[in-house]
XYZ file of C-alpha atoms in Angstrom:
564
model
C 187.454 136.172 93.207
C 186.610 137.430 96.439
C 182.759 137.125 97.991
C 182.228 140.777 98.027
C 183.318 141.420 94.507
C 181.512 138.160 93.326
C 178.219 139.313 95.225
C 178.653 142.833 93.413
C 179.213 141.058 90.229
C 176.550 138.832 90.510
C 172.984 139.276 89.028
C 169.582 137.045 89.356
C 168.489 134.936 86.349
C 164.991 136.041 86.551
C 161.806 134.185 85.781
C 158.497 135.406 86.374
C 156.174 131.894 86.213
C 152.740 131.526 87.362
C 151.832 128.235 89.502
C 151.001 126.926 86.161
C 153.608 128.472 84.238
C 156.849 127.475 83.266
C 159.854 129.692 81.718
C 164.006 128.878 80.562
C 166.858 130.784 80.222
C 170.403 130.580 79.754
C 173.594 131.355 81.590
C 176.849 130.933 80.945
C 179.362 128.626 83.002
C 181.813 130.219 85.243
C 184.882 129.605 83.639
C 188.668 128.854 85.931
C 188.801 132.668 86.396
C 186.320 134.019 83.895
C 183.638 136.732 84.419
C 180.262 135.607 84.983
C 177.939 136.518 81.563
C 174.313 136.913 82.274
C 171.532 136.599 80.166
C 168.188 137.544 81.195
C 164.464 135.959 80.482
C 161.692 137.707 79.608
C 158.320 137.997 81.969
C 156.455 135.303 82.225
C 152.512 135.408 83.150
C 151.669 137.012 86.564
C 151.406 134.788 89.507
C 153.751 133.384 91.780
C 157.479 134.197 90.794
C 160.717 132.574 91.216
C 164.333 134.045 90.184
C 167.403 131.633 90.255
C 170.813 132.358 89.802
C 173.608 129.044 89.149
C 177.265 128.999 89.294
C 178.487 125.763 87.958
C 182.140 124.418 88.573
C 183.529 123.759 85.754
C 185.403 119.801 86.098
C 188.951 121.669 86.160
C 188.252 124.549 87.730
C 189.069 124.661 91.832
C 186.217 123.698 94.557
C 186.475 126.894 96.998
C 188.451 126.461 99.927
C 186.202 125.185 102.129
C 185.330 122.236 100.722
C 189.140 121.289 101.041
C 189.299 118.553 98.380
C 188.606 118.917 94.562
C 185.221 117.401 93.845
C 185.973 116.802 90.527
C 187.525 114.050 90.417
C 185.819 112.433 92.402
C 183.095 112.416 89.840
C 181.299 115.063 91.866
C 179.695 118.458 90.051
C 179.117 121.368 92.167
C 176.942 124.083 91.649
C 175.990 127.415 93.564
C 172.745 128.273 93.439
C 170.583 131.282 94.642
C 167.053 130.979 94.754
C 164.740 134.060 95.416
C 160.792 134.374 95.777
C 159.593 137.563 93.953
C 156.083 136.545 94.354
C 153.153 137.544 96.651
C 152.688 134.010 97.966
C 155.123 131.598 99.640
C 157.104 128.839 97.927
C 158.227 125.093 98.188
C 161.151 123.549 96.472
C 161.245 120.132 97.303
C 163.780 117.377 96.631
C 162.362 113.905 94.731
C 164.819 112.060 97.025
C 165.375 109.557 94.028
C 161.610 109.132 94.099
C 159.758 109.756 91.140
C 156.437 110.667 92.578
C 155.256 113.659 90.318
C 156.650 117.065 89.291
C 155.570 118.784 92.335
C 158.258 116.572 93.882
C 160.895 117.040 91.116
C 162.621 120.225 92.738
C 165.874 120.619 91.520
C 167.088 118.619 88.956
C 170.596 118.308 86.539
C 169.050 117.135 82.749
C 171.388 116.453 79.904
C 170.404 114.604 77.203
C 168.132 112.160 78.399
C 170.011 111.599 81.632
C 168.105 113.350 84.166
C 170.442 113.311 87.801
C 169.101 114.240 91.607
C 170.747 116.346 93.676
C 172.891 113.884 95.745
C 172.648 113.883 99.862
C 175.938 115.677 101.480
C 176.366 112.467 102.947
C 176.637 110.499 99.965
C 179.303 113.354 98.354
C 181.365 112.509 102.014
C 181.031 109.013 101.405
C 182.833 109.070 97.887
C 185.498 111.201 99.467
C 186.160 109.619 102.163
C 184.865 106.417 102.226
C 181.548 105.444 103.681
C 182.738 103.881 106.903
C 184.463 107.072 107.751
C 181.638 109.630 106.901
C 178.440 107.313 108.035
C 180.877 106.819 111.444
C 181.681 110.585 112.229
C 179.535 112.678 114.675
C 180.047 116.277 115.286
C 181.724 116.497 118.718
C 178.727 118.115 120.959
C 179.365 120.094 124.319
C 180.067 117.510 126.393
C 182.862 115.919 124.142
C 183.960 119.544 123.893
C 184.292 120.024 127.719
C 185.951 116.357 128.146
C 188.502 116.744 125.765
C 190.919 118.619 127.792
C 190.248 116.519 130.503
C 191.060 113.533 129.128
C 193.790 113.694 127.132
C 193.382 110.369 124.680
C 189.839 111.287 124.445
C 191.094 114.435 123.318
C 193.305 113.511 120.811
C 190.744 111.291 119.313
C 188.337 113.840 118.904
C 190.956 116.209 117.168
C 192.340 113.127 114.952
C 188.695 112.861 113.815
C 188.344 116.308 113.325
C 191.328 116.989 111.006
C 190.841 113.475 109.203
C 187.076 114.033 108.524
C 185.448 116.810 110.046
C 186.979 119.396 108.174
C 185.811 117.654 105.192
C 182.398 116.599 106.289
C 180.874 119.989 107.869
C 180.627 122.133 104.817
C 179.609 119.633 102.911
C 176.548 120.086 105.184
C 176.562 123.694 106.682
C 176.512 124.734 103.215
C 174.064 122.694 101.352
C 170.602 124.697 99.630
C 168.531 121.673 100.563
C 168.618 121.169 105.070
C 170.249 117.737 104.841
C 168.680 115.259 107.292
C 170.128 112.561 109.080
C 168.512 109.583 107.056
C 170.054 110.645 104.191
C 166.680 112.891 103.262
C 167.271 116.313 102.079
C 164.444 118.421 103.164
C 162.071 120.984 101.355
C 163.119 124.636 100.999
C 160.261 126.748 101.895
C 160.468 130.465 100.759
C 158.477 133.725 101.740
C 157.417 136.299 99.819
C 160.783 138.623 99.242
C 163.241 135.455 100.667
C 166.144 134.398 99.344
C 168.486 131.243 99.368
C 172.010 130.450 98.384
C 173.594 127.573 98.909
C 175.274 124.212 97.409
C 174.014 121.331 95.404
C 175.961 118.540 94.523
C 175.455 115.920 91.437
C 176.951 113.028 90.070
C 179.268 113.961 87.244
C 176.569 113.471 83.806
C 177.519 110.451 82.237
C 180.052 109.954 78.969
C 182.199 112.978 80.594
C 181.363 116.042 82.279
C 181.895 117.812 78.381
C 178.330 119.197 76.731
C 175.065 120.753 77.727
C 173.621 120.234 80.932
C 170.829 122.091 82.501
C 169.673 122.788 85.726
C 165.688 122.816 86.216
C 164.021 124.183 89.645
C 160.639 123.114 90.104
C 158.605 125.449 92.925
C 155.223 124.738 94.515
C 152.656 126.427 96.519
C 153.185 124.849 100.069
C 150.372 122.545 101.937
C 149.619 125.513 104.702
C 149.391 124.269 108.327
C 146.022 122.231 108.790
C 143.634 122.309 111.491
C 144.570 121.031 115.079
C 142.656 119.177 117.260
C 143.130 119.216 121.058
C 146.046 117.298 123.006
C 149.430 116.759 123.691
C 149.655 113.163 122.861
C 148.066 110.634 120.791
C 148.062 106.730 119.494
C 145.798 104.956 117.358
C 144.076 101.379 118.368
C 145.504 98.757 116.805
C 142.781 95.891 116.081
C 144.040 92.995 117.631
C 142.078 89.748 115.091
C 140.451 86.926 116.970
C 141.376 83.554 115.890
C 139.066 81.095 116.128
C 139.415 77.525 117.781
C 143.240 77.278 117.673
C 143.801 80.706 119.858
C 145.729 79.358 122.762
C 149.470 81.341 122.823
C 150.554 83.799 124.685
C 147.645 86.399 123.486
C 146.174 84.182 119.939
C 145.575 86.596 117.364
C 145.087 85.266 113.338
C 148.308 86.759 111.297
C 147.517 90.231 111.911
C 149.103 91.111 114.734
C 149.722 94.470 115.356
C 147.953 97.153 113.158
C 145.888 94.204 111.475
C 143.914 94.316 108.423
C 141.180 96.982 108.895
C 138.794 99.425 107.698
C 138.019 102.655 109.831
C 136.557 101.079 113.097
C 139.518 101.774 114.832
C 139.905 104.891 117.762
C 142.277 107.669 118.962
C 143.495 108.131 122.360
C 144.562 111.226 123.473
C 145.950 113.151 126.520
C 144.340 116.309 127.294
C 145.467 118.844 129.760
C 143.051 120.016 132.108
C 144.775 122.244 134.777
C 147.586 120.597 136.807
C 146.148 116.885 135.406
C 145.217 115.806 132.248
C 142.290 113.517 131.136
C 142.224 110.248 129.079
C 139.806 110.404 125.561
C 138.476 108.421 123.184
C 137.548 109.347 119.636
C 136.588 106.660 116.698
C 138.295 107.308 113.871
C 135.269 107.117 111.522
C 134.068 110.059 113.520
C 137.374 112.522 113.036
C 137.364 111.584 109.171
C 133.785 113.386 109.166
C 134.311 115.612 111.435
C 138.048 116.893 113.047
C 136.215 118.133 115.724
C 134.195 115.460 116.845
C 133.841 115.475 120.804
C 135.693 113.265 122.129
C 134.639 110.597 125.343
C 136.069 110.170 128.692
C 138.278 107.664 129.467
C 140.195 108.044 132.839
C 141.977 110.826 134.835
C 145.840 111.145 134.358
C 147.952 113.114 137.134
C 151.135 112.854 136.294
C 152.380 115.683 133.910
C 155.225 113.166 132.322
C 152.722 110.457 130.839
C 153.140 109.414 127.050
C 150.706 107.316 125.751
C 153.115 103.946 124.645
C 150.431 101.929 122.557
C 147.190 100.995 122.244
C 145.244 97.177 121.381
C 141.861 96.745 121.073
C 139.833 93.339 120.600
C 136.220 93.503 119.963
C 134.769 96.551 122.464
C 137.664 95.408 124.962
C 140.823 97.820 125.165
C 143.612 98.280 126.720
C 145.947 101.460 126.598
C 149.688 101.403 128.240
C 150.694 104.717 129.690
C 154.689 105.506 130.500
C 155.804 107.808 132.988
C 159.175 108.964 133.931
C 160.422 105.522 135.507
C 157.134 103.710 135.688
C 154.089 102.453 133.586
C 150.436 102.174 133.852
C 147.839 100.150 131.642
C 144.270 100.904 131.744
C 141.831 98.162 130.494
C 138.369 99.506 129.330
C 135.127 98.884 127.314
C 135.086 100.781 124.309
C 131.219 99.986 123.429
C 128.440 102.086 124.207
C 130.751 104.570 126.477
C 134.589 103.910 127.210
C 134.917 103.169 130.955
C 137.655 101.816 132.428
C 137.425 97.542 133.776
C 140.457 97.241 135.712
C 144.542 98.627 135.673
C 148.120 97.527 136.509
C 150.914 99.791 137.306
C 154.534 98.358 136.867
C 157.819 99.705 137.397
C 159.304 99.869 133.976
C 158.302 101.522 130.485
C 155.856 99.493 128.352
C 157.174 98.920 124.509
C 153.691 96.938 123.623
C 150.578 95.843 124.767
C 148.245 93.321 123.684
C 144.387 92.369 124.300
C 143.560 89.092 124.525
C 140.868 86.479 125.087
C 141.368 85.935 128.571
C 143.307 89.178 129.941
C 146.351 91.707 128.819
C 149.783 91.284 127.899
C 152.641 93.443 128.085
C 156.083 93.947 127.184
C 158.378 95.995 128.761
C 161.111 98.269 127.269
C 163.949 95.966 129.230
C 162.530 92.634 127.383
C 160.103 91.331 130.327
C 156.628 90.025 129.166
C 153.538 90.852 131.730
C 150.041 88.876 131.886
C 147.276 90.359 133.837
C 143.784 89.627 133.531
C 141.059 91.088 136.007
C 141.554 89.479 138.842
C 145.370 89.086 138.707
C 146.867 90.517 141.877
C 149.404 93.587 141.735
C 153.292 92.518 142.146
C 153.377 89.528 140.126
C 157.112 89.437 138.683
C 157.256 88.917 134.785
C 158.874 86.831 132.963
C 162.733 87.841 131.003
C 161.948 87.264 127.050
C 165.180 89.422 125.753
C 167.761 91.391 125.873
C 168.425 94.072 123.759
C 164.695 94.331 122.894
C 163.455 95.826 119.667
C 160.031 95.005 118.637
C 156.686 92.573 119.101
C 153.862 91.184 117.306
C 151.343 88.088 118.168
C 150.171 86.134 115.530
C 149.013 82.916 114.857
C 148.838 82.342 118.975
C 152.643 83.082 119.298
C 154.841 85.857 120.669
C 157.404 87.667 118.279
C 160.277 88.694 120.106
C 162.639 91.346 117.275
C 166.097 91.393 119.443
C 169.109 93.214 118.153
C 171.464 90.755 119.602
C 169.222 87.518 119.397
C 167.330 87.848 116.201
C 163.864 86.732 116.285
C 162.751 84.623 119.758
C 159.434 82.731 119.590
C 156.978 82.157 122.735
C 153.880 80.830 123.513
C 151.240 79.822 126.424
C 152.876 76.801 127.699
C 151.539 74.286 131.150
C 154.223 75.835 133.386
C 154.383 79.578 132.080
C 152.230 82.176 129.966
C 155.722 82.952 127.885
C 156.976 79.891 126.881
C 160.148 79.561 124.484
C 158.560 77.891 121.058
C 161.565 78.799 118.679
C 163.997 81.314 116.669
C 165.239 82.758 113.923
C 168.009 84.578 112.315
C 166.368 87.232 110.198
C 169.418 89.089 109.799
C 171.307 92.086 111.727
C 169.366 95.481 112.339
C 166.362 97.124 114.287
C 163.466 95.761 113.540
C 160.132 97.184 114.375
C 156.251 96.072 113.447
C 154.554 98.659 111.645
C 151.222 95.848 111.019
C 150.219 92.927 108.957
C 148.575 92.869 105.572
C 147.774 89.226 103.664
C 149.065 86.940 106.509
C 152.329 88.664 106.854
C 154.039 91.250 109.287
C 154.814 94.234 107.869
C 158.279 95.158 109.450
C 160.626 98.433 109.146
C 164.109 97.427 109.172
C 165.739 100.785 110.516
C 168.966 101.696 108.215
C 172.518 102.951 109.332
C 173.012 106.760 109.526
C 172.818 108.311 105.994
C 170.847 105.438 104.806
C 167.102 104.873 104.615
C 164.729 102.103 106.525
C 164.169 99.004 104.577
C 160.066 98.156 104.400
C 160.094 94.237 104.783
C 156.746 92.114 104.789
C 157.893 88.752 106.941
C 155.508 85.698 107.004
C 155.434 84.047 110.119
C 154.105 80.284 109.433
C 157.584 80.000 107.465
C 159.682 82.731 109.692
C 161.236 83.844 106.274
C 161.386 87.381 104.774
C 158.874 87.079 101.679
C 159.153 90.976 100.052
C 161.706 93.538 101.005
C 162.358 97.233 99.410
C 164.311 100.402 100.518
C 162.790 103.419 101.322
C 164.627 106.761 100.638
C 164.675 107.645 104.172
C 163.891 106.978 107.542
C 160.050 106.228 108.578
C 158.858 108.180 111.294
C 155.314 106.288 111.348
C 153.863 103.289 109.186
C 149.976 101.832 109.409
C 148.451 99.237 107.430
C 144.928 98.984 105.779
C 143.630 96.843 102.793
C 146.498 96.034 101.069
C 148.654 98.981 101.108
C 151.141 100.313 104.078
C 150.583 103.983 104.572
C 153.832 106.087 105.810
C 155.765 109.150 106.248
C 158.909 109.925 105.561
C 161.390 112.178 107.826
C 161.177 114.574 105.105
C 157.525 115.284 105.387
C 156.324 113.142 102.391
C 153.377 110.451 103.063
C 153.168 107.512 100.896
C 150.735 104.791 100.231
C 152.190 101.503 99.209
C 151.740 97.921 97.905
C 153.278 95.077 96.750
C 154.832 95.364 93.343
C 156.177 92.543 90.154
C 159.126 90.101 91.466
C 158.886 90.627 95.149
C 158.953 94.270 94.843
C 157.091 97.502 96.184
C 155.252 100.279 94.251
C 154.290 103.895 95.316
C 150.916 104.388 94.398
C 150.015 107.961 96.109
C 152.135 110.551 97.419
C 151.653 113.667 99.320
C 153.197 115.850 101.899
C 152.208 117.181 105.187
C 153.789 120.004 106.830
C 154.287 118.471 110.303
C 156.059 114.959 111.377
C 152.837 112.513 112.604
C 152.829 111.411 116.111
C 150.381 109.796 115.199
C 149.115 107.938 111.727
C 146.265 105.547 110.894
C 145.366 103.619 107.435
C 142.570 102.739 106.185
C 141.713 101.173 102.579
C 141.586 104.636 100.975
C 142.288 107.083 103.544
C 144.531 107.997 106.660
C 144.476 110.531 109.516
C 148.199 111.565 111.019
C 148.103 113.966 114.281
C 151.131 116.084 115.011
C 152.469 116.781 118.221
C 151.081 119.717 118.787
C 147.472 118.286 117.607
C 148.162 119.412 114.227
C 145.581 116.743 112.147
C 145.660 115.839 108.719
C 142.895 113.318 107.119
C 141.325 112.100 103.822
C 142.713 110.771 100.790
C 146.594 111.360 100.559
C 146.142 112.794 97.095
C 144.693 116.119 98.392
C 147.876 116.643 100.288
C 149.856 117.242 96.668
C 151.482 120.444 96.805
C 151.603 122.233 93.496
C 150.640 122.856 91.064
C 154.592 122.996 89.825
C 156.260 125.909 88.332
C 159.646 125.569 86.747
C 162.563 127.307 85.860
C 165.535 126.026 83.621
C 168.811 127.026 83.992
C 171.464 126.012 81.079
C 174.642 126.132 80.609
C 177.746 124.450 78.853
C 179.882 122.391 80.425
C 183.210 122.882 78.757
């Protein structure tokens, strides 16, 4: 059946549901070459409206050509779907991303029986075809493998034997997806104006006991969280409260187990980069302050000239603070009093990027992005040379008066203050293959993000370091942009929007105990025991409990059909 005579054929399965309202109806299953038969619903109540139209492949009926291999059987159901908003007022499907986190979050769903099956990633469907070495491995050529190709003739041929062998299978699994699929394996939300419609491709694991009986298909559609309030900037990083240990504080920085993003209330502060003509200026605001107010004014911290700075990361201890700034092929950290009025104490300029920085009793330490560790202190004189901790540097924390090192290539590398140097090897550990970065400590433990392969989520671990072993560990559905800890719960956002709020669960697991979604990725994000605040990029700010940030209330639409 050609498009134009299947588009002319075609006709909306129309519900009419109010945010609170739900309505069904029925359509048949496209038979191998059968007419579509359509049965239409009846109005629902007024409010916010939502018409979907399916097309389900039936398990011996032909894929369409470009999809190039029969899903089928492969254990993979296909289904067309068109999704229009005839409301006033725009519209959110979102995915649940195999997280069951509330209705609003349910979006489009395959139900039969009591089996009730999520929309499956493209990446996953390439996987099962192909094999998940080749799909997770394959990268769409860009313009600069494009130009190359001809130049170099085995480069060449590799990119075409890659093409034909899993390219040609891979891209419309993608380009032609309802749901934007991410790179983390997240598909995104659909977001729909007034009069807007979608069409596109969802895929689902065959129902179990045979693809034979009913099945239905249920959309779930929101009213979107609307753009918040912005505050001004260009770029922003929380404090992180760096603990003071008491007698026993002698490593290379001594904080308690804590480390970075320690356990904390709200008496932490955001830095931010302001542009003020050709330079920019250096504020403070305390975060207490922002959750009453967004607009609190802001203090003064320092000038900043160059136009390329990026704040790197911030450490406080106690109403001392120190804030590392990166440019283009240099770094600069600024020590100051955060008390009565932030004003700067002393700074250090080196020549590469900082990854961390850390305040401590007796002066600052700092990390570089190559894997050399800095000391400075007030009266340390500019040019001294650092010392190599790594290569392939990922991560570090202090805690317990140690340094930990997260390599890629050397696992985990202990150091502390020793007689003859300020980074002294004390140890290491094989905590297993993988990026590792800290996201902050809760109960004695470092909470660590484990970042997964292409296609495949981040893996939330919490590590104790008196026994250097991995003590809780959990996937997440996707990739973490940013993570804070507070209490006992890690707050963090999800490449797909969603925020979460999580704690420890029964036999070493994790539990999601609030969910919500903000409409812009965080550059920004800080916990506390019952709250957060998360700044965009472009100052966008979000703050309060992460309840309020539900979308919904849900309306949904059921689609059914018989799989014959």
């Amino acid at each position: 059946m050609s498009m134009k005579r299947f588009r002319a054929r075609r006709a909306v399965l129309a519900s009419l549901c109010g945010l609170a309202a739900s309505a069904s109806f029925s359509c048949a299953l496209f038979g191998k070459r059968a007419a579509p038969r359509v049965l239409e619903a009846p109005p629902a109540s007024s409010g916010g409206m939502i018409s979907v139209a399916a097309r389900f492949v039936a398990p011996d009926d032909k894929v369409p050509g470009f999809f190039k291999k029969t899903l089928a059987e492969k254990g993979i159901l296909a289904v067309q779907a068109v999704l229009r908003n005839d409301g006033p007022s725009p519209l959110v499907v979102h995915a649940s991303n195999g997280m069951d986190i509330g209705p609003e979050f349910a979006g489009v769903r395959l139900v039969r029986g009591a089996d009730t099956l999520p929309p499956l990633h493209p990446g996953a469907v390439s996987a099962v075809i192909m094999g998940a070495r080749r799909s997770s491995g394959y990268r769409h050529p860009g313009a600069l493998e494009i130009v190359a190709s001809p130049i170099l003739p085995p480069f060449g041929v590799y990119t075409l034997y890659k093409e034909a062998s899993v390219g040609r299978f891979y891209r419309p699994l993608f380009s032609r997806s309802l749901h934007p699929p991410l790179g983390s394996g997240l598909l995104a939300p659909i977001r729909l104006e007034p009069g807007e419609e979608r069409r596109g491709w969802l895929y689902f694991e065959a129902p179990p006991g045979g693809a034979v009986g009913d099945c239905e298909m249920i959309v779930a559609a929101c009213a979107p969280i609307e753009a918040p309030e912005a505050i001004d900037g260009y770029e922003f990083e929380f404090s992180r409260e760096e603990e003071r240990a008491g007698a026993d504080e002698t490593g290379a920085g001594g904080t308690s187990a804590g480390g970075p993003g320690g356990e904390r209330g709200d008496g932490g502060f955001l830095l931010s980069l302001i542009r003020e003509g050709k330079r920019s200026g250096l504020y403070f605001t305390e975060v207490r302050a922002l959750l009453d107010d967004p607009k609190a004014r802001p203090s003064r911290v320092a000038d900043v000239t160059a136009k390329s700075a990026e704040i790197a990361d911030v450490s406080r201890r106690g109403d001392r603070a120190a804030v590392a700034l990166n440019f283009t092929s240099k770094s600069r950290t600024i020590v100051f009093d955060c008390g009565a009025g932030p004003a700067p104490v002393y700074e250090r300029a080196l020549s590469r990027g900082i990854a961390r920085v850390f305040s401590v009793e007796d002066g600052t330490c700092a990390v570089t992005e190559n894997g050399f560790g800095h000391f400075f202190g007030e009266g340390t004189r500019e040019g001294v040379p650092g010392t190599k901790l790594a290569r392939g540097f990922g991560d570090a924390a202090l805690s317990g008066g140690r340094l930990f090192v997260f390599t890629e290539e050397k696992g985990l590398l202990l150091f502390e203050a020793g007689p003859r140097s300020r980074f002294a090897p004390a140890g290491k550990a094989a905590p297993g293959r993988g990026r590792r970065e800290v996201a902050g400590a809760l109960g004695g433990s470092l909470v660590l993000l484990c970042r997964g392969v292409p296609l495949a989520g981040d893996t939330l671990v919490f590590f104790d370091p008196s026994t250097m072993a991995e003590v809780r560990r959990g996937a997440l559905a996707g990739r973490a942009l940013r993570a804070s800890t507070a209490g006992s719960s890690v707050v963090l956002q999800l490449e797909d929007g969603t925020i979460l709020r999580i704690a420890a669960g029964p036999l070493g697991s994790f539990r999601i105990i609030e969910a919500g979604w903000l409409p812009f990725a965080a550059r920004a994000l800080e916990a506390t025991p019952d709250s957060f605040v998360a700044v965009g990029p472009d100052g966008s700010f979000a703050s309060g409990r992460i309840a309020a940030y539900r979308p919904g209330p849900a309306c949904a639409v059921e689609v059914s059909a018989r799989v014959e």
